[in-house]
Tab-separated table of C-alpha atoms in Angstrom:
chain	number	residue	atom	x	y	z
A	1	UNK	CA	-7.806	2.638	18.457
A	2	UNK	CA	-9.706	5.050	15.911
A	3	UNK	CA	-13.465	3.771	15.242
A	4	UNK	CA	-12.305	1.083	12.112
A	5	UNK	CA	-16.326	0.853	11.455
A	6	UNK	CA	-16.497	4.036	9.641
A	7	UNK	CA	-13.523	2.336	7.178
A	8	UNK	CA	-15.823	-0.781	6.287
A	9	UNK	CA	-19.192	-1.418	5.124
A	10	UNK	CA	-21.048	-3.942	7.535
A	11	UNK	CA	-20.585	-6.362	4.633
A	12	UNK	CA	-17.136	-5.872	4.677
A	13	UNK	CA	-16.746	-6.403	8.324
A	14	UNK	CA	-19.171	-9.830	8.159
A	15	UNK	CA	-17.137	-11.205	5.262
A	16	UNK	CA	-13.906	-10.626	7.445
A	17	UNK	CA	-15.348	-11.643	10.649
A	18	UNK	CA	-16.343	-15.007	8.854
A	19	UNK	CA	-13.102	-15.721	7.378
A	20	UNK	CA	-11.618	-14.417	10.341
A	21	UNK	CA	-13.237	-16.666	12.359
A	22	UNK	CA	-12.597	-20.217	10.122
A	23	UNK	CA	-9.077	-19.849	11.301
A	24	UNK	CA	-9.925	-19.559	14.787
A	25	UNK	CA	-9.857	-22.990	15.186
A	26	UNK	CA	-10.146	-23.228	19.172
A	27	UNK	CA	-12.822	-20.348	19.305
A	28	UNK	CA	-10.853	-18.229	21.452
A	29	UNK	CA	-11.426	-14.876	19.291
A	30	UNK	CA	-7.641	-14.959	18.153
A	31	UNK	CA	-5.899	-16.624	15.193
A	32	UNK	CA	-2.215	-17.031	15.253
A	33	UNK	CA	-0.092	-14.076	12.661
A	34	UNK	CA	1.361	-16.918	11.052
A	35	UNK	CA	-2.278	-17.551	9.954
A	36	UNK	CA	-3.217	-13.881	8.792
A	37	UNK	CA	-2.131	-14.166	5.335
A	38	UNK	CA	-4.496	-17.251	4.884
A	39	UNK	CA	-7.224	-15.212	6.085
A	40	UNK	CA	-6.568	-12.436	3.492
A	41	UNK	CA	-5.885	-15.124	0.807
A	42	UNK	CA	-9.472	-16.736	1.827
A	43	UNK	CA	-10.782	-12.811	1.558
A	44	UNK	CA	-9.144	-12.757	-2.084
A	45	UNK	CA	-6.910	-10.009	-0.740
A	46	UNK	CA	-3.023	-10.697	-2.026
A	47	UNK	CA	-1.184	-8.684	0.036
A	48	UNK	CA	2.825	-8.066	0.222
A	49	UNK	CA	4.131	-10.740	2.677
A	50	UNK	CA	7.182	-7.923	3.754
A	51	UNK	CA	4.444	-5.779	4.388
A	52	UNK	CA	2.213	-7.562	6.169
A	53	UNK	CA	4.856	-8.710	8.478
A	54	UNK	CA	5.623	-5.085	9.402
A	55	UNK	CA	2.397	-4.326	9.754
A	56	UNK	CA	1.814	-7.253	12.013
A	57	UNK	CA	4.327	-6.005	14.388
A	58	UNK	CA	2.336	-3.170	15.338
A	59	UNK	CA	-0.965	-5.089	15.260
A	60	UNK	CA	-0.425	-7.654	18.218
A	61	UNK	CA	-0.782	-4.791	21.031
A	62	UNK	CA	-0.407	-7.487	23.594
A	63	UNK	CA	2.309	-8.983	21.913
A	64	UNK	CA	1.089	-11.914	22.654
A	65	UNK	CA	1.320	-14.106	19.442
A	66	UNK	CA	-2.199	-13.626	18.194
A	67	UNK	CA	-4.164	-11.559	16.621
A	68	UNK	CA	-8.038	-10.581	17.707
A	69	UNK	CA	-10.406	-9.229	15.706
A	70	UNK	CA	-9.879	-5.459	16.390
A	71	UNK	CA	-6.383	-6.133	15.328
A	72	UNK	CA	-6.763	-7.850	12.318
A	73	UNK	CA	-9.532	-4.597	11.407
A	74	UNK	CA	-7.004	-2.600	12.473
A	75	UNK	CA	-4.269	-4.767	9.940
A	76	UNK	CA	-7.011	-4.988	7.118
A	77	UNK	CA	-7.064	-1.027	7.109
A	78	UNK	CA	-3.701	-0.391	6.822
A	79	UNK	CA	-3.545	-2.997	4.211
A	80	UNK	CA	-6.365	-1.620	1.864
A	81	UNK	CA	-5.138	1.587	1.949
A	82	UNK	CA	-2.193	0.763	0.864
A	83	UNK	CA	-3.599	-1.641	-2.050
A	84	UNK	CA	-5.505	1.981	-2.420
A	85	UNK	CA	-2.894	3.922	-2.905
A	86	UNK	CA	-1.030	1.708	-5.409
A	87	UNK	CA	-4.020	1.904	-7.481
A	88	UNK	CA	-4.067	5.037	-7.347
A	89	UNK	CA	-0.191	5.296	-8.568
A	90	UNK	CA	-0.298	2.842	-11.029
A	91	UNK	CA	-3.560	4.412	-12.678
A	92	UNK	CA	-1.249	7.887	-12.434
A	93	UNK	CA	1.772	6.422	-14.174
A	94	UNK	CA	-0.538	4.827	-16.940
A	95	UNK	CA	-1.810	8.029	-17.610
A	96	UNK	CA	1.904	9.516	-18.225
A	97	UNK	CA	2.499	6.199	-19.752
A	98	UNK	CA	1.341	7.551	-23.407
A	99	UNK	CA	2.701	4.882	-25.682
A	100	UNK	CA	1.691	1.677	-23.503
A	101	UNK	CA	5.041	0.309	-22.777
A	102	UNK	CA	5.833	0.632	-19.307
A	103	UNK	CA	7.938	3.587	-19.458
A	104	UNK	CA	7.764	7.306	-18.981
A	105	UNK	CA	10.351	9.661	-20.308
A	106	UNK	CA	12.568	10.833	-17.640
A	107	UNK	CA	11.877	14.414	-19.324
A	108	UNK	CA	7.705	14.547	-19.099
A	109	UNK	CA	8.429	12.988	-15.832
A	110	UNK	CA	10.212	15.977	-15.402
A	111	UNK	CA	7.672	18.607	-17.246
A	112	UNK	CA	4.856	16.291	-14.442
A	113	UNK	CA	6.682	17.048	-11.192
A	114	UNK	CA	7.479	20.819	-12.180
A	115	UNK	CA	3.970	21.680	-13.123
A	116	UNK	CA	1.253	20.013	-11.750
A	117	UNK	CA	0.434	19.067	-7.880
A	118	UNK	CA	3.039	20.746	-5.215
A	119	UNK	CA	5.457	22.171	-7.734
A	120	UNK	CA	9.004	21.270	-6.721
A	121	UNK	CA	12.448	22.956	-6.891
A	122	UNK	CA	14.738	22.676	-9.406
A	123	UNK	CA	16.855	20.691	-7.283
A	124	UNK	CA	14.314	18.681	-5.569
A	125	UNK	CA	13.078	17.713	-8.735
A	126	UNK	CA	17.360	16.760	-10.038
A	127	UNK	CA	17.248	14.559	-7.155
A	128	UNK	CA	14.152	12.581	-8.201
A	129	UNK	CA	15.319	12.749	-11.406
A	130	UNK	CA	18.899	11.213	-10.170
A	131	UNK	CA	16.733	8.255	-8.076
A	132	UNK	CA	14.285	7.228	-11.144
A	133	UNK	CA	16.721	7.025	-13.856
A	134	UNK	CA	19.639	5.366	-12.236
A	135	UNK	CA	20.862	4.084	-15.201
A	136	UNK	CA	20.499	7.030	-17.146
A	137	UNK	CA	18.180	5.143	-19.492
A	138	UNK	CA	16.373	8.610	-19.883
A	139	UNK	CA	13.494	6.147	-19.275
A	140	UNK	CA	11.422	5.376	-16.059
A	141	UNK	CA	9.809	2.150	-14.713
A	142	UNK	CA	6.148	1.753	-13.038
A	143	UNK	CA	9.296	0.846	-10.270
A	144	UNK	CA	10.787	3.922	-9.884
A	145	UNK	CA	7.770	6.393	-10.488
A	146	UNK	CA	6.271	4.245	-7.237
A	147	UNK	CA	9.710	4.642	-5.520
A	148	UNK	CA	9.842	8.581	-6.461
A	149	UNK	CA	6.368	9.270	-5.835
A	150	UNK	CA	5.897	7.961	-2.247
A	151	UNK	CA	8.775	9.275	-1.628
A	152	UNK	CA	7.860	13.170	-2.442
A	153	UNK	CA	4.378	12.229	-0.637
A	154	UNK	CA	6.049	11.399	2.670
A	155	UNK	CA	8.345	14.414	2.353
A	156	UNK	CA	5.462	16.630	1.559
A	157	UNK	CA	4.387	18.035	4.919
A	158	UNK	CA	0.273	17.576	5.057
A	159	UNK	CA	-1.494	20.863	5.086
């Protein structure tokens, strides 16, 4: 397992260790997964449940029904990252997101994905357009700029 101290501040890890350990109720070092999204609600972290139970079936390495604290560091990273990288996409579609109302034009979405970043294809850039305007609205969601744009990123080999 990759050193998860260089991801969190010693603060960080104290605050988890402490909630961490409130739900360790016999003092074994392990809490039970049904009892991981209590610790991140008592941490003020509201995390997808869908997501968390994925994540939770890589975290339990002995597959043993509990979680120690390595593998909840190991769960907390994955889950702040993600949190990160929402951020990061809703803060990206706000800035498209010109007249406030939730919605960019399937066209600048367009004029976006052609121009700036890792410039797409003509067709690669149809095909987006095809998944984030089902309806044909002409109109795209915070929904379906997500959807399209973690898409491309996952199909975009890493240099």
């Amino acid at each position: 397992m990759a050193d998860l101290s260089d991801q969190f501040s010693d603060q960080q890890i104290d605050e988890f260790k402490e909630a961490f350990t409130l739900f360790d109720r016999n003092k074994d070092g392990t809490i039970y997964e049904s009892q991981v999204l209590l610790v991140m609600k008592a941490l003020g972290i509201h995390a997808n449940e869908v997501d968390i139970r994925e994540y939770l079936d890589g975290a339990d390495s002995d597959e043993s029904g509990t979680i120690d604290f390595p593998e909840f560091l190991s769960l907390m990273s994955k889950v702040l990252a993600k949190a990160k990288s929402e951020a990061h996409i809703r803060d990206a579609f706000r800035v498209f997101d010109k007249d406030d109302d939730g919605f960019i034009a399937v066209e600048e979405l367009r004029m976006i994905m052609t121009s700036m970043g890792d410039r797409l294809s003509g067709v690669e850039v149809e095909e987006m357009m095809c998944e984030a305007d089902m309806q044909g609205t002409g109109r795209v969601d915070y929904q379906a700029f997500a959807r399209v744009i973690t898409r491309q990123r996952r199909e975009t080999p890493e240099d």
